[in-house]
Coordinates of C-alpha atoms in Angstrom, one line a residue:
M1 CA 137.1 52.0 175.9
T2 CA 137.0 52.1 179.6
D3 CA 135.4 49.8 181.8
Q4 CA 133.1 52.6 183.0
N5 CA 132.2 53.6 179.5
F6 CA 131.4 49.9 178.7
Q7 CA 129.2 49.5 181.6
Q8 CA 127.4 52.8 180.7
Q9 CA 126.9 51.8 177.1
L10 CA 125.7 48.4 178.2
A11 CA 123.3 49.9 180.6
E12 CA 121.7 52.1 177.9
H13 CA 121.3 49.3 175.4
R14 CA 119.9 47.1 178.1
K15 CA 117.4 49.9 178.9
E16 CA 116.5 50.0 175.3
I17 CA 115.9 46.3 175.0
D18 CA 113.6 46.5 178.3
L19 CA 111.7 49.2 176.5
C20 CA 111.3 47.0 173.4
D21 CA 110.1 44.1 175.6
K22 CA 107.6 46.4 177.3
Q23 CA 106.2 47.3 173.9
I24 CA 106.1 43.7 172.5
I25 CA 104.4 42.6 175.8
E26 CA 101.7 45.5 175.4
A27 CA 101.2 44.6 171.8
L28 CA 100.7 41.0 172.8
A29 CA 98.1 42.0 175.4
K30 CA 96.3 44.0 172.9
R31 CA 96.4 41.2 170.4
M32 CA 95.0 38.8 172.9
E33 CA 92.1 41.3 173.7
V34 CA 91.2 41.2 169.9
V35 CA 91.5 37.3 169.8
E36 CA 89.0 37.2 172.6
K37 CA 86.7 39.2 170.5
V38 CA 87.1 37.1 167.6
G39 CA 86.4 34.2 169.8
V40 CA 83.3 35.6 171.0
L41 CA 82.1 36.4 167.4
K42 CA 83.1 32.9 166.4
K43 CA 81.0 31.2 169.2
Q44 CA 78.0 33.6 168.4
H45 CA 78.1 32.2 164.8
N46 CA 79.0 28.6 165.6
V47 CA 82.3 28.8 163.8
P48 CA 85.2 26.8 165.1
P49 CA 88.2 28.4 166.7
L50 CA 90.6 27.0 164.1
D51 CA 90.5 28.2 160.4
P52 CA 93.2 26.4 158.6
S53 CA 93.4 28.7 155.6
R54 CA 93.6 31.7 157.7
W55 CA 96.2 30.4 159.9
Q56 CA 98.4 29.4 156.9
Q57 CA 98.1 32.8 155.5
V58 CA 99.1 34.3 158.8
V59 CA 102.1 32.2 159.1
E60 CA 103.3 32.9 155.6
T61 CA 102.7 36.7 155.8
R62 CA 104.4 37.0 159.2
K63 CA 107.4 34.9 157.9
A64 CA 107.6 37.1 154.9
M65 CA 107.5 40.2 157.2
A66 CA 110.2 38.7 159.4
Q67 CA 112.5 38.1 156.3
Q68 CA 112.1 41.6 155.0
L69 CA 113.2 43.0 158.4
G70 CA 116.3 40.9 158.5
L71 CA 114.9 38.2 161.0
K72 CA 114.8 34.4 160.5
P73 CA 111.4 33.3 159.4
E74 CA 111.7 30.2 161.5
L75 CA 112.1 32.2 164.6
V76 CA 108.9 34.2 163.9
G77 CA 107.1 31.1 162.7
A78 CA 108.0 29.4 166.1
I79 CA 106.8 32.4 168.0
W80 CA 103.5 32.7 166.1
E81 CA 102.9 29.1 166.7
I82 CA 103.0 29.8 170.4
F83 CA 100.8 32.8 169.9
H84 CA 98.4 30.6 167.8
Q85 CA 98.1 27.9 170.4
Y86 CA 97.3 30.4 173.2
A87 CA 94.8 32.1 171.0
L88 CA 93.0 28.8 170.2
E89 CA 92.9 28.1 173.8
L90 CA 91.5 31.5 174.7
E91 CA 88.9 31.3 171.8
A92 CA 87.8 27.9 173.0
K93 CA 87.2 29.4 176.5
V94 CA 84.8 32.1 175.4

């Protein structure tokens, strides 16, 4: 493989990664829009932002999805923990 061929392939793969990242960020933005709606609904019905049983279910199902797709469940669990903390903050602000 020539250096030029390598650089071209690398650029193509990086472009694909950039597209994946864009899609992930767009999906996260959509998710946060829905989280805000959930927060408004919970506030209207005097329900606290944290539902421990729901959170446990979410973590377990997302880790299982990750494992089925060949990803480390711990990675997805850590990412979802960050999502969850942000979602709780967002729900508390509405």
